XYZ file of C-alpha atoms in Angstrom:
502
model
C 192.836 30.781 318.863
C 193.523 34.466 319.361
C 194.826 36.203 322.435
C 193.330 39.414 323.783
C 193.649 41.546 326.885
C 190.790 42.729 329.026
C 188.784 45.678 327.706
C 190.589 48.971 328.223
C 189.112 52.335 329.169
C 187.290 54.204 326.369
C 189.575 55.646 323.729
C 189.791 59.389 323.053
C 187.101 60.748 320.777
C 187.822 60.385 317.083
C 189.924 57.270 317.641
C 188.624 53.908 316.522
C 187.949 51.653 319.533
C 190.495 48.994 320.206
C 187.975 46.264 319.385
C 188.618 46.913 315.703
C 192.074 45.332 316.010
C 192.322 42.142 313.964
C 193.391 40.180 317.034
C 190.153 41.060 318.819
C 187.647 40.203 316.116
C 185.371 37.363 317.091
C 187.046 36.949 320.472
C 184.005 35.529 322.219
C 183.224 33.186 319.318
C 186.813 31.984 319.211
C 187.037 31.275 322.922
C 183.670 29.457 323.006
C 184.603 27.331 319.995
C 187.974 26.407 321.518
C 186.780 25.865 325.078
C 186.715 22.100 324.731
C 189.993 21.800 322.900
C 193.151 21.045 324.849
C 195.207 23.082 322.423
C 193.358 26.255 323.442
C 193.661 25.803 327.186
C 197.019 27.506 327.589
C 195.960 30.402 325.343
C 192.842 31.012 327.425
C 194.910 30.836 330.615
C 197.342 33.388 329.248
C 194.489 35.648 328.207
C 193.070 35.509 331.732
C 196.421 36.379 333.270
C 196.793 39.290 330.900
C 193.322 40.486 331.887
C 194.325 40.339 335.556
C 197.570 42.124 334.849
C 195.855 44.732 332.749
C 193.276 45.352 335.443
C 195.994 45.726 338.041
C 197.973 47.916 335.686
C 194.976 50.195 335.142
C 194.688 50.700 338.883
C 198.367 51.685 339.043
C 198.057 53.923 335.979
C 194.507 55.205 336.560
C 195.462 58.822 337.147
C 197.667 58.946 334.068
C 194.915 57.557 331.869
C 192.387 59.917 333.386
C 194.650 62.855 332.666
C 195.015 61.657 329.096
C 191.254 61.494 328.573
C 190.571 64.850 330.229
C 193.307 66.683 328.336
C 193.802 67.134 324.641
C 192.116 64.376 322.702
C 195.112 64.019 320.407
C 197.649 63.431 323.201
C 198.588 59.720 323.495
C 199.181 57.939 326.792
C 202.951 57.745 326.232
C 204.616 60.978 327.397
C 208.236 60.077 326.485
C 209.499 59.881 330.071
C 212.022 57.190 330.976
C 212.628 56.668 334.667
C 215.458 54.122 334.453
C 217.152 51.745 332.033
C 214.916 48.881 333.072
C 212.867 47.493 335.926
C 214.259 45.320 338.689
C 211.269 42.976 338.971
C 209.392 41.024 336.276
C 206.009 42.129 334.986
C 202.802 40.830 336.525
C 201.895 38.146 334.002
C 205.105 36.203 334.705
C 203.668 35.281 338.108
C 201.109 32.937 336.545
C 202.619 31.706 333.268
C 205.313 29.289 332.125
C 208.382 30.776 330.434
C 208.864 30.877 326.683
C 212.153 29.385 325.396
C 213.527 30.645 322.088
C 216.849 29.875 320.458
C 219.061 30.423 317.470
C 218.909 27.484 315.023
C 222.187 25.951 316.217
C 220.835 25.702 319.779
C 217.309 24.554 318.913
C 217.860 20.937 320.028
C 219.035 22.147 323.428
C 216.027 24.486 323.539
C 213.598 21.608 322.835
C 214.916 19.649 325.798
C 214.877 22.743 328.000
C 211.218 23.424 327.095
C 210.299 19.938 328.263
C 212.184 20.389 331.530
C 210.412 23.710 332.186
C 206.969 22.456 331.129
C 206.669 25.079 328.400
C 203.787 25.128 325.975
C 204.492 23.258 322.742
C 203.381 24.450 319.313
C 202.849 22.287 316.252
C 204.278 22.994 312.823
C 200.801 23.987 311.698
C 200.674 26.658 314.430
C 203.954 28.109 313.228
C 207.195 28.945 315.044
C 207.473 31.402 317.889
C 210.488 32.939 316.138
C 211.345 32.792 312.444
C 214.889 33.694 311.389
C 214.791 33.828 307.615
C 216.456 35.896 304.894
C 215.335 38.006 301.970
C 216.711 37.230 298.513
C 219.294 39.938 299.151
C 220.621 37.958 302.118
C 219.372 40.508 304.647
C 217.653 39.177 307.795
C 213.868 38.700 307.662
C 213.019 38.075 311.307
C 209.520 37.554 312.706
C 208.142 36.592 316.123
C 204.707 35.660 317.454
C 203.936 38.587 319.749
C 200.972 36.850 321.412
C 203.270 34.121 322.746
C 205.829 36.480 324.281
C 203.856 39.511 325.503
C 203.931 39.639 329.279
C 205.861 36.367 329.495
C 209.229 35.408 330.892
C 211.488 34.686 327.906
C 214.585 32.464 327.990
C 216.739 33.220 324.936
C 219.505 30.730 324.056
C 221.915 33.042 322.273
C 224.400 31.689 319.732
C 227.724 33.561 319.643
C 229.406 30.985 317.408
C 227.651 31.708 314.117
C 228.833 35.242 313.389
C 226.261 35.602 310.597
C 223.444 35.298 313.164
C 224.571 37.993 315.587
C 222.699 40.957 314.110
C 219.302 39.272 313.863
C 219.617 37.864 317.384
C 220.520 41.283 318.785
C 217.606 42.822 316.881
C 215.209 40.229 318.271
C 216.517 40.887 321.776
C 215.721 44.584 321.308
C 212.225 43.766 320.047
C 211.420 41.607 323.062
C 212.043 44.598 325.335
C 209.340 46.648 323.622
C 207.332 46.327 320.413
C 204.450 48.076 318.663
C 201.344 46.047 317.740
C 199.418 47.963 315.039
C 195.631 48.181 315.127
C 194.088 45.705 312.732
C 192.383 48.454 310.727
C 195.780 49.613 309.436
C 196.056 46.447 307.352
C 194.372 48.365 304.532
C 197.386 50.669 304.269
C 199.863 47.763 304.550
C 200.721 48.931 308.074
C 202.028 52.323 306.962
C 199.951 54.777 309.042
C 199.588 53.304 312.550
C 202.619 55.164 313.936
C 201.697 58.674 312.786
C 198.080 58.176 313.873
C 199.015 56.669 317.242
C 196.893 53.606 316.477
C 198.970 50.910 318.102
C 199.493 49.207 321.451
C 202.768 48.511 323.214
C 203.918 45.045 324.252
C 206.922 43.659 326.106
C 208.217 40.462 327.591
C 207.903 40.334 331.356
C 211.505 39.259 331.976
C 214.319 38.185 329.639
C 217.128 35.780 330.445
C 219.782 35.623 327.738
C 221.625 32.328 328.135
C 225.115 32.241 326.618
C 226.170 28.584 326.742
C 229.463 29.537 325.104
C 230.727 33.113 324.818
C 232.909 33.111 321.719
C 234.806 36.401 322.321
C 235.638 35.400 325.922
C 239.431 35.641 325.483
C 239.319 39.239 324.222
C 238.468 40.819 327.545
C 241.374 43.290 327.867
C 243.582 45.647 325.887
C 247.241 45.108 325.042
C 249.655 47.579 323.467
C 250.988 46.477 320.090
C 253.742 47.618 317.761
C 254.870 46.704 314.244
C 258.320 45.144 314.031
C 259.609 44.016 310.622
C 256.056 43.761 309.367
C 254.869 41.634 312.299
C 252.804 42.473 315.353
C 254.390 42.327 318.791
C 252.943 43.130 322.204
C 256.368 43.275 323.791
C 256.919 46.975 323.131
C 256.088 49.304 326.023
C 255.650 52.164 323.537
C 253.245 50.272 321.279
C 250.797 52.615 319.515
C 248.034 50.118 318.685
C 245.451 48.680 321.071
C 243.242 45.610 321.038
C 239.497 46.096 320.821
C 238.204 44.104 323.830
C 235.314 42.493 321.954
C 234.243 40.435 324.956
C 233.338 43.625 326.806
C 231.643 45.368 323.889
C 229.622 42.343 322.861
C 228.313 42.180 326.422
C 227.308 45.830 326.175
C 225.394 45.164 322.974
C 223.557 42.341 324.702
C 222.734 44.526 327.724
C 221.548 47.586 325.780
C 218.038 48.651 326.891
C 215.181 48.387 324.402
C 213.963 51.321 322.325
C 211.151 53.714 323.194
C 207.779 53.663 321.382
C 207.660 55.646 318.110
C 205.952 59.007 318.431
C 203.272 60.155 319.038
C 203.127 56.951 321.055
C 200.829 54.007 321.836
C 197.437 54.362 323.482
C 197.442 50.973 325.261
C 199.762 48.698 327.190
C 199.184 45.039 326.291
C 200.877 43.671 329.400
C 199.310 45.923 332.039
C 202.650 47.560 332.814
C 203.081 51.355 332.855
C 203.726 53.544 329.865
C 204.459 56.564 332.070
C 207.254 56.359 332.901
C 208.009 53.701 330.305
C 208.464 50.303 331.923
C 211.171 48.060 330.462
C 211.513 44.393 331.442
C 214.446 43.184 333.543
C 217.269 41.661 331.508
C 219.635 38.970 332.743
C 222.783 37.737 330.996
C 223.632 34.192 332.049
C 227.162 33.034 331.176
C 228.245 29.398 331.549
C 231.893 28.741 332.495
C 233.119 32.140 331.328
C 236.904 32.301 330.958
C 237.363 35.703 332.663
C 234.369 36.923 334.668
C 235.238 40.256 336.309
C 235.969 42.355 333.168
C 232.700 41.301 331.508
C 230.572 41.891 334.568
C 232.021 45.355 335.144
C 231.714 46.377 331.495
C 227.893 46.471 331.663
C 227.528 47.743 335.222
C 225.953 51.023 334.045
C 223.216 49.412 331.916
C 221.025 47.958 334.639
C 221.302 44.352 333.478
C 221.795 41.472 335.889
C 224.933 39.432 335.202
C 225.177 35.808 336.309
C 228.330 33.734 335.988
C 227.637 30.047 336.593
C 230.102 27.186 336.867
C 229.106 23.719 335.681
C 232.170 22.005 337.169
C 230.730 21.633 340.721
C 227.738 19.771 339.288
C 230.005 17.528 337.233
C 232.196 16.782 340.255
C 229.110 15.558 342.110
C 228.355 13.242 339.184
C 231.976 12.079 339.009
C 231.985 11.225 342.707
C 228.637 9.396 342.521
C 229.594 7.078 339.659
C 230.110 3.382 340.347
C 233.813 3.384 339.506
C 234.809 6.287 341.757
C 238.220 5.443 343.263
C 237.680 7.277 346.542
C 239.421 10.200 348.140
C 242.757 8.431 348.680
C 243.254 7.427 345.041
C 241.671 10.364 343.212
C 243.723 13.249 341.849
C 242.514 16.346 340.011
C 244.992 17.953 337.620
C 244.791 21.383 335.971
C 246.837 22.085 332.808
C 247.861 25.541 334.079
C 247.880 27.636 337.247
C 245.009 29.820 335.989
C 242.620 26.869 335.844
C 243.861 25.778 339.273
C 242.963 29.152 340.760
C 239.493 29.094 339.163
C 238.490 25.597 340.183
C 240.571 24.340 343.147
C 238.033 25.587 345.696
C 235.212 23.665 343.990
C 237.308 20.503 343.996
C 237.973 20.860 347.714
C 234.299 21.449 348.470
C 232.863 18.649 346.325
C 235.477 15.888 346.459
C 237.058 16.752 349.837
C 240.507 16.050 348.443
C 243.670 16.913 350.330
C 245.940 19.625 348.975
C 248.461 17.147 347.588
C 245.708 15.589 345.439
C 244.922 18.866 343.625
C 247.682 19.353 341.056
C 248.687 21.758 338.310
C 251.260 22.147 335.545
C 253.300 25.268 334.992
C 253.427 26.864 331.570
C 256.735 27.798 329.984
C 257.250 30.594 327.454
C 260.070 30.839 324.928
C 259.378 33.842 322.690
C 255.884 33.366 321.333
C 255.885 29.626 322.042
C 253.982 28.303 325.059
C 254.927 24.921 326.513
C 254.431 22.826 329.648
C 256.975 22.189 332.340
C 257.273 18.409 332.710
C 256.487 18.433 336.407
C 253.346 18.376 338.550
C 252.911 20.750 341.495
C 250.537 21.285 344.389
C 250.107 23.793 347.200
C 251.011 22.296 350.566
C 248.309 24.340 352.314
C 245.034 25.984 351.376
C 246.734 29.374 351.780
C 249.071 28.482 348.909
C 252.265 29.781 350.481
C 254.385 26.681 349.835
C 254.672 24.788 346.563
C 255.654 21.120 346.344
C 256.148 18.583 343.550
C 254.197 15.390 342.863
C 256.704 12.656 342.013
C 254.728 9.535 341.032
C 251.360 7.777 340.697
C 250.222 4.234 341.422
C 248.494 2.197 338.701
C 245.311 2.137 340.827
C 245.084 5.954 340.992
C 242.468 7.839 339.008
C 243.237 11.252 337.537
C 240.647 13.841 336.491
C 242.039 16.585 334.228
C 239.895 19.754 334.097
C 239.810 22.806 331.841
C 237.158 25.256 330.669
C 237.726 24.999 326.909
C 240.103 23.591 324.336
C 240.945 24.194 320.689
C 243.412 21.426 319.873
C 243.585 19.464 323.134
C 247.378 19.725 323.092
C 247.825 20.886 326.692
C 245.299 18.314 327.917
C 246.901 15.408 326.049
C 250.313 16.664 327.148
C 249.077 16.393 330.738
C 247.930 12.802 330.134
C 251.307 11.859 328.674
C 253.075 13.341 331.690
C 250.825 11.455 334.117
C 251.339 8.158 332.279
C 255.113 8.586 332.469
C 254.866 9.012 336.243
C 253.088 5.701 336.946
C 255.336 3.539 339.106
C 255.753 -0.152 338.361
C 253.414 -0.464 335.407
C 252.397 0.759 331.952
C 250.891 4.207 332.153
C 248.112 3.427 329.692
C 246.512 1.093 332.255
C 245.826 4.057 334.529
C 242.313 5.560 334.489
C 242.295 9.161 333.234
C 239.243 11.344 332.586
C 239.491 14.699 330.809
C 236.595 17.077 331.500
C 236.251 20.166 329.285
C 233.231 22.434 329.512
C 233.466 23.793 325.950
C 234.857 21.866 322.973
C 235.808 24.763 320.706
C 238.131 22.851 318.359
C 238.443 26.052 316.293
C 234.875 25.277 315.093
C 236.461 22.955 312.528
C 235.440 19.293 311.948
C 239.053 18.480 311.040
C 240.198 19.704 314.457
C 237.543 17.499 316.080
C 238.814 14.481 314.142
C 242.364 15.264 315.253
C 241.256 15.344 318.892
C 239.532 11.971 318.463
C 242.692 10.461 316.972
C 244.912 11.779 319.780
C 242.455 10.515 322.402
C 242.424 6.958 321.018
C 246.228 6.959 320.873
C 246.303 7.400 324.658
C 244.568 4.056 325.184
C 241.031 2.942 326.093
C 241.341 3.961 329.745
C 241.565 7.656 328.830
C 238.172 9.273 328.343
C 236.919 12.760 327.496
C 233.766 14.442 328.788
C 232.240 17.576 327.235
C 229.044 19.562 327.606
C 226.897 20.297 324.551
C 227.371 24.078 324.720
C 228.903 23.948 321.210
C 226.752 21.403 319.353
C 228.594 21.809 316.040
C 231.668 20.127 317.547
C 230.312 17.797 320.235
C 227.719 16.280 317.889
C 230.619 14.944 315.807
C 231.866 12.903 318.786
C 228.572 11.372 319.895
C 228.753 7.607 319.895
C 232.520 7.445 320.372
C 233.201 4.831 323.093
C 235.746 7.091 324.809
C 233.640 10.268 324.778
C 230.669 11.394 326.868
C 228.598 14.469 325.964
C 226.533 15.964 328.798
C 223.233 17.628 327.940
C 223.046 21.019 329.674
C 219.222 21.195 329.712
C 218.835 19.994 333.317
C 221.508 22.408 334.529
C 219.958 25.348 332.657
C 216.438 24.526 333.809
C 217.605 24.745 337.420
C 219.167 28.144 336.721
C 216.199 29.764 334.972
C 213.291 28.340 337.019
């Protein structure tokens, strides 16, 4: 089935009517033939919403279109004016349609589950993909998307920052979703070479775009340090250092938040989504980060681009699940431990809110630095009050206590396993391995290396069967390797994401 908007006002003289577009041919026949088929129902519904939006859009843009028809017959509707980077509210069609979920290949399994949670329309293999990320023989990206499925719709884009080879095509697709030309069907005879110069194309856009970043790979490069060369080695301990870091976390965010392009001149004569061409309307863009390591620098870095930045924590949701499980030890025998003071500062408030633990049950370890080596002080500390003015030391645990160790990501697990070893040594009157310990990590980075994942598994089993690890599936390439391990749980993020993007 094809998708078409409502009829538009008459075109300027000398211009072929829009009905000659290939997508409009046989519209009535197609709709009548598909009326009884369930597969066509959603397409017809979308077409109706686009008609409503287009009608509403024509009322808003009536004067501009009238001016275009009364003036020079060669002047297109688009007049090159840009009022702002992007709109604050979604386009009209998003009010009546389900979102469209697209994803990079590595996140496609997560996207499938998310589509089910959101009630998105499903497409068979015979109908083709919504997005195709392929390559030419040269290795250059050959990216295609089904414009009828995304025009005027809310799009949820699961963006993969892990596979560096996929960044350019994903960024290009993100630009296309913010504005794309749909050539008139009659230009097929020229292999789509003349529609721009002749102004024979329409302009389409998504209604709203949410870019979901389950894991933001450059997250640790959010600031600049001064560096110097000393005996052929880099050091950041020189106050006169003449080299600077490139804060890739900030600049990647800016690439993601860059507004879409303007229509090629002389411009389109129709808007497929019923939204204005004068001034050019761009859809709102939202960047949704999950458990970002440092939030403030990233948020500020795109503050001039008009994008909405959301930083969401999964830990509060996990703490609710942890508390609700059958084996929860209760407030008196539950301790939460952070492997460093930074994690403590990020998460202690959530622990207090969700688990209602006293201050002496929320612990942290201090890091030690000797040259370039980072270690852990073999003591556990807590703040004696919520204000954090007085620090005290935790001396021992009972065998019946349960400890939850929390961090946002890990590469080798060394600091986490070091924390477990320290806790086990502090168990009074019994073997430490009999104590229940759970390690929760939002992102299993493991240097993106299967060997590192295997090493983590080996270290975990060495700690005994009562030590468990819990991860989210934000990095499928690593967590998929641990599925089925009796001491590992992998949480599917689809439910969490569906609540965020509804």
